[in-house]
XYZ file of C-alpha atoms in Angstrom:
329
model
C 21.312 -17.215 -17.192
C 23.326 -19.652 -19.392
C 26.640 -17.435 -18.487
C 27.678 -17.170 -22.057
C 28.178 -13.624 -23.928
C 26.257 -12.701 -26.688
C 24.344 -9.660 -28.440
C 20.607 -9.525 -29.269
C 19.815 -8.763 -33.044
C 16.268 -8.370 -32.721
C 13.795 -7.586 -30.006
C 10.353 -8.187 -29.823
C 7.343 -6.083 -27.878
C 4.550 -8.130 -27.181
C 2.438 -4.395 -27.475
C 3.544 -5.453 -30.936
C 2.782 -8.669 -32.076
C 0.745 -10.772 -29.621
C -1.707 -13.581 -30.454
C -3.994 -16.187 -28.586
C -4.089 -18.972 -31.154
C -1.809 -20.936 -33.222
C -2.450 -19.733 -36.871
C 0.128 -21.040 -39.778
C -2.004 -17.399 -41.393
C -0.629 -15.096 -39.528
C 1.706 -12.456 -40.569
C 5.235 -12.293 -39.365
C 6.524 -9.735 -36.741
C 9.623 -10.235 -38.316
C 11.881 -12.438 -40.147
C 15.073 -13.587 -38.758
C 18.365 -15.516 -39.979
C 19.404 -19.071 -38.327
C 22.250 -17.938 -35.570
C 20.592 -14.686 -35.119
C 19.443 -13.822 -30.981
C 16.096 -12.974 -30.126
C 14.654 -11.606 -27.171
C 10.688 -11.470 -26.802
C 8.888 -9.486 -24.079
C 5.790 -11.877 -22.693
C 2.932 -11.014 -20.928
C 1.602 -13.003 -18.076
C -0.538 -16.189 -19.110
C -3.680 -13.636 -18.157
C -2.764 -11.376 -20.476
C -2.330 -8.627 -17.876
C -5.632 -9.024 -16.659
C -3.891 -9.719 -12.861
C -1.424 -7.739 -11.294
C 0.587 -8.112 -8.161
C -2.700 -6.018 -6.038
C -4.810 -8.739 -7.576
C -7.461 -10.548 -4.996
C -9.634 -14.087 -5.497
C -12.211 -11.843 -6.485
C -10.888 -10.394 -9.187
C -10.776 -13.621 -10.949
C -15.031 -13.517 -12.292
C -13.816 -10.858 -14.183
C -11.206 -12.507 -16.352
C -11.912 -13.185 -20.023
C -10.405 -16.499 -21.133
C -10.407 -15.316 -24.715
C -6.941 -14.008 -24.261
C -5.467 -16.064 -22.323
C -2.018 -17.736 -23.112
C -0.872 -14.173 -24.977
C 2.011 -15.642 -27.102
C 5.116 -12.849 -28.482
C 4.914 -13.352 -32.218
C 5.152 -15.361 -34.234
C 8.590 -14.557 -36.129
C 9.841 -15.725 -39.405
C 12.719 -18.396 -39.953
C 14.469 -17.377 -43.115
C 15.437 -21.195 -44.624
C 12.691 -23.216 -42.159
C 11.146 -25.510 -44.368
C 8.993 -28.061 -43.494
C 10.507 -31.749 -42.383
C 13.145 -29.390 -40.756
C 13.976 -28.724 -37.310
C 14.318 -25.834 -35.661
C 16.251 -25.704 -32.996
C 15.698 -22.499 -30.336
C 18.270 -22.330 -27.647
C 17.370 -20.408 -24.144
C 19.854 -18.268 -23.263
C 17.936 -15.828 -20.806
C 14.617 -15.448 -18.733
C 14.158 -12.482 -16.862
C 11.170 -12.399 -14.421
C 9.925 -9.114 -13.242
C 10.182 -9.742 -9.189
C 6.175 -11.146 -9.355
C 4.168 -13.909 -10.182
C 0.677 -15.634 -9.202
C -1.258 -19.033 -8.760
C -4.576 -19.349 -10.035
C -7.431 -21.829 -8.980
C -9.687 -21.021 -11.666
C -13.740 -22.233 -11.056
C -14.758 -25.890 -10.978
C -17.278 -24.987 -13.665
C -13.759 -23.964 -16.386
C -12.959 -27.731 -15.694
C -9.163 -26.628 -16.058
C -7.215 -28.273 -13.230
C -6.523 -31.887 -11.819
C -9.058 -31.747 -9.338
C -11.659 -28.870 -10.829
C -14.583 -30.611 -9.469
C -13.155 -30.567 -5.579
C -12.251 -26.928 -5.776
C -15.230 -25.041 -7.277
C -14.093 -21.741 -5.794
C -11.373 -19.507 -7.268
C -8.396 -18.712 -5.209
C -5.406 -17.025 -6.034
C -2.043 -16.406 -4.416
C 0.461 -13.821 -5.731
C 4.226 -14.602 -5.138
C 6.912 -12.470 -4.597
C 10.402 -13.539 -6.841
C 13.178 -12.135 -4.963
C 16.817 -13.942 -4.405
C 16.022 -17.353 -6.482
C 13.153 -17.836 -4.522
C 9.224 -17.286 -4.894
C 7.789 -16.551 -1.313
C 4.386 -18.641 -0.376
C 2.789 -18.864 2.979
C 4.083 -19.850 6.584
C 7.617 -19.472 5.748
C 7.157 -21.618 2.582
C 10.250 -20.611 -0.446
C 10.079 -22.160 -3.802
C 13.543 -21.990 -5.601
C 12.676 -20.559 -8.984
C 14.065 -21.509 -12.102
C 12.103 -20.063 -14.892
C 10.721 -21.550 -18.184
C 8.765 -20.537 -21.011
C 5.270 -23.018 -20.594
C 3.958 -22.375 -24.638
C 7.110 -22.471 -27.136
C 6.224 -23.773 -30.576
C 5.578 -23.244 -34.013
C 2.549 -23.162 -36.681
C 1.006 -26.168 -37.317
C -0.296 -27.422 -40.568
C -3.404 -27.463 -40.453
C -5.011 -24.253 -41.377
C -7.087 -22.596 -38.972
C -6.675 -20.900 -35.818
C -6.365 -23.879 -33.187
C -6.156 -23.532 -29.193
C -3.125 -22.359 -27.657
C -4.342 -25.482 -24.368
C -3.872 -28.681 -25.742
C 0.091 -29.321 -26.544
C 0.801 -30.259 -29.892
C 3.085 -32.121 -32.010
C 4.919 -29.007 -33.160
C 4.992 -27.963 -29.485
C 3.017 -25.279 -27.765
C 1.210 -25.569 -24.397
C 4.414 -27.833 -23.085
C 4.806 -26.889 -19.755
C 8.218 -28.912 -19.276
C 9.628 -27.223 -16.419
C 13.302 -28.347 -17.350
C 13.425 -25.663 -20.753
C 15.436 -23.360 -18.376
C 18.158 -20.744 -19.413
C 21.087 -23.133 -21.017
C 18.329 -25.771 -22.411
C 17.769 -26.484 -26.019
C 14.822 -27.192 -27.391
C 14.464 -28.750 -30.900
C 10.345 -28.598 -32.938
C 9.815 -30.057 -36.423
C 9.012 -27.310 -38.836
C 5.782 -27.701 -40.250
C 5.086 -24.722 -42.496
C 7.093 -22.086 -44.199
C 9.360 -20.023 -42.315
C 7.939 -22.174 -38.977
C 6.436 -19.151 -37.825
C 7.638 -19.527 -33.928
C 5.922 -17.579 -31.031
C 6.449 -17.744 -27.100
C 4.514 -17.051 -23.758
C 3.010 -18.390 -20.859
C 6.330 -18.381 -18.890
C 6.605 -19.728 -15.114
C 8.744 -18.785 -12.361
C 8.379 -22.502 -11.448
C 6.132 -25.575 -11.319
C 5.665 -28.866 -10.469
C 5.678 -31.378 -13.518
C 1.856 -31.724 -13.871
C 0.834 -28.584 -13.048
C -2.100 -29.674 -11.405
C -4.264 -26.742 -10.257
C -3.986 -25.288 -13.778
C -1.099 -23.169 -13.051
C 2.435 -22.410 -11.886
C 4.300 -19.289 -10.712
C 2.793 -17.203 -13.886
C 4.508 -14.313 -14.357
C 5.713 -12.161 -17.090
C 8.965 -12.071 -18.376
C 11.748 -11.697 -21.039
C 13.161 -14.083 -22.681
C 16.162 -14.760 -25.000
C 16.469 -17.233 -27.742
C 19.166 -18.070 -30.226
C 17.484 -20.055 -33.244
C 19.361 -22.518 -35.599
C 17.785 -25.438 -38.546
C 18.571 -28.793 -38.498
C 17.927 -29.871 -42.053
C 19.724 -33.088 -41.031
C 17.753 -33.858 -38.028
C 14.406 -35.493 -38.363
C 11.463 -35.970 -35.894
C 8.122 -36.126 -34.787
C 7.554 -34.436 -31.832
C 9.313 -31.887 -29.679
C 12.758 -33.100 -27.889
C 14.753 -31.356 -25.959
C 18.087 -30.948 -24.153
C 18.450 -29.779 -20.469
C 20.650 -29.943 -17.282
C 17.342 -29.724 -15.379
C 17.052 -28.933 -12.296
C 15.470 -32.160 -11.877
C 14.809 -31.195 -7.975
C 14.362 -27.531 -6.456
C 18.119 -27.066 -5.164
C 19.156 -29.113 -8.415
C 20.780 -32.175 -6.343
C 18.978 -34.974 -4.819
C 17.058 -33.869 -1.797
C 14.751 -35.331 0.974
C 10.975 -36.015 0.056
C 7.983 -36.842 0.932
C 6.005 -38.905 -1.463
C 2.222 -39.883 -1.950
C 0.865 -42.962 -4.358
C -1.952 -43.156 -6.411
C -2.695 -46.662 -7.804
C -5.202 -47.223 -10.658
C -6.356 -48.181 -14.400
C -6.709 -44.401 -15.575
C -3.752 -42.752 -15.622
C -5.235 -39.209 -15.069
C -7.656 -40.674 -12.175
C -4.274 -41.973 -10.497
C -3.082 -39.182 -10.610
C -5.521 -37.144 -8.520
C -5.013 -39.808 -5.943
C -1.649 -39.101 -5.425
C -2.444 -35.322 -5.617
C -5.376 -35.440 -3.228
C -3.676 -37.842 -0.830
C -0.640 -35.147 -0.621
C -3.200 -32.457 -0.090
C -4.516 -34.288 2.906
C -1.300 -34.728 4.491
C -0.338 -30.856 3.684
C -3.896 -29.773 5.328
C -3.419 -32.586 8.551
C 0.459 -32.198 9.423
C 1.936 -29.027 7.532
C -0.999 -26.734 8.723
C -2.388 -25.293 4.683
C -5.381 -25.039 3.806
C -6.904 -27.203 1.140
C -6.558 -24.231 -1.503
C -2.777 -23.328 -0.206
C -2.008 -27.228 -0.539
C -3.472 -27.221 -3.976
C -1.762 -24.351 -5.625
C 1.804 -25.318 -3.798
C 1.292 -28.833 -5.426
C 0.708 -27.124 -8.827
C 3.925 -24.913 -8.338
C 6.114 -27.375 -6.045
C 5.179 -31.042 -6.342
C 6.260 -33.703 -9.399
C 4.195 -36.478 -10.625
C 5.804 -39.230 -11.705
C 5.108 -42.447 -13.559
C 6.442 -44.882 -11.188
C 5.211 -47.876 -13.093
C 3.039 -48.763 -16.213
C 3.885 -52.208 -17.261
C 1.387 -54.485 -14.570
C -1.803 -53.893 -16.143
C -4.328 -52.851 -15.863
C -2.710 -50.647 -13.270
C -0.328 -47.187 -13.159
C 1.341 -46.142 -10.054
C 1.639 -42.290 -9.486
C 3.611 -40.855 -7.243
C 3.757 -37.065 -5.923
C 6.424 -35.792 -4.757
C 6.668 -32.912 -2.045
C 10.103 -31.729 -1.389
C 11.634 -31.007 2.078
C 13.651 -28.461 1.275
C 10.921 -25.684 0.548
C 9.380 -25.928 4.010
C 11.364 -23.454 7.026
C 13.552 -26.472 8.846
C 11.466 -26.839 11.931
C 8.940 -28.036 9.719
C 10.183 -30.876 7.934
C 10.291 -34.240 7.973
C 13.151 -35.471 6.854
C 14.007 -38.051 9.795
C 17.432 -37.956 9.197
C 17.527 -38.297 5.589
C 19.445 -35.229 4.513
C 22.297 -36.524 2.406
């Protein structure tokens, strides 16, 4: 929660108005006034196709077509485009679940889709700012809506995967309760929708997905007619680490010319450590890399080369199982 007061003028049901494309055709839920509080209801990113009794084997079943259900979209009374709009997150409420999904190799949707051909899922119980995972295991949770955007303008419905310029499949992990986010308008009355929201991640995602879970969440929208820009931007107070200061961790490299293949070095050599010395299994490692671990770019100027690094914190293992060596601060 942001900790400030307010009142919610309008509420949306996603039994209401729910979509699975980005559309600039699509009629309005509602129309709204700049200043005026939202809050959406959003289903998880399977579209309640998995529950908290869900198994691995449930996963054949799922239809993809639906995937990403996004609350909306809603009107912007004034949004024209070369405007921004500027949503502010006041509240997420998560409804004490979540889950991990490795989807099949053959979907091609995670870092490493061709090493993990099998599904797998894990479903995580939210309870006290944490999400519980194996051995002990406790993510801190701080929770974020993954697709936020509005229409683009282009006509035609367009895939809610690929981010876009007007925003969408973002997955920045720092849009928490108290962040602002700011999109340039692109059509009409922007025509803004929601969904996919995480209980947490690590920046990359890598295994396809977070902590999905569904959730509410609360938005105050505004224009910034004096504002202009291309892409989204955003401000945040993080957390930039799980306990939100600087913390003990352990890091992996992955050095290449492909960005993406540099990546999965870093990612695979973590896994390997998490399988040899923190006792997972190859499909626990992945999925608490996709919910727990941060890629970063550590360098990109000596080409041809990138360096990746992954980093695992300390602070989500039970203490007689990390290695910090002393370097608690």
């Amino acid at each position: 929660m942001s900790g400030e007061t307010y009142s919610v003028d309008h509420q949306v049901s996603a039994d209401d108005a729910v979509h699975s494309s980005w559309d600039n055709d699509l009629e309005p839920a509602l129309t709204v006034a700049p200043g005026d509080v939202v809050r959406f209801d959003c289903r998880d990113a399977t579209n309640g196709q998995l529950g908290p009794g869900s198994t691995a084997e449930d996963i054949a079943a799922i239809d993809v077509e639906p995937i990403h259900p996004l609350t909306g979209p809603i009107a912007v009374e004034g949004a024209r485009p070369g405007d921004v709009l500027e949503i502010e997150l006041l509240a997420l409420e998560h409804e004490g679940w979540g889950q991990t999904l490795i989807l099949p190799g053959s979907m091609e949707l995670g870092l490493l889709a061709d090493e993990f051909p099998e599904p797998d899922l894990y479903v995580w119980e939210l309870e006290d700012g944490v999400a519980r995972f194996v051995d002990g295991i406790e993510v801190p949770i701080d929770p974020f809506p993954g697709v936020i955007g509005v229409a683009p303008a282009e006509d035609g419905a367009h895939s809610t995967f690929p981010p876009q310029s007007v925003g969408g499949n973002l997955d920045i992990k720092h849009l928490t309760a108290g962040s602002r986010l700011f999109l340039p308008v692109a059509v009409e009355d922007a025509l803004f929708s929601i969904g996919d929201c995480h209980a947490a991640q690590g920046d990359g995602e890598v295994c396809g997905t977070g902590i999905e879970a569904p959730m509410t969440v609360t938005c105050r929208f505004g224009l910034r007619s004096e504002m202009s820009i291309e892409q989204p931007q955003f401000e945040t107070t993080g957390p930039f680490t799980p306990t939100g200061r600087d913390e003990p961790m352990y890091g992996t490299t992955g050095i290449g010319d492909d960005l993406r293949e540099a990546s999965g070095v870093a990612i695979r050599q973590l896994i390997d450590h998490m399988e040899a010395e923190r006792g997972l299994s190859r499909s626990e490692a992945y999925m608490l890399c996709s919910a727990a671990v941060d890629l970063k770019v550590s360098e990109a100027v000596n080409a041809p080369n990138w360096v990746v690094s992954a980093y695992l914190p300390e602070s989500i293992f039970p203490e007689e199982r990390r290695r910090s060596h002393g370097l608690e601060r």
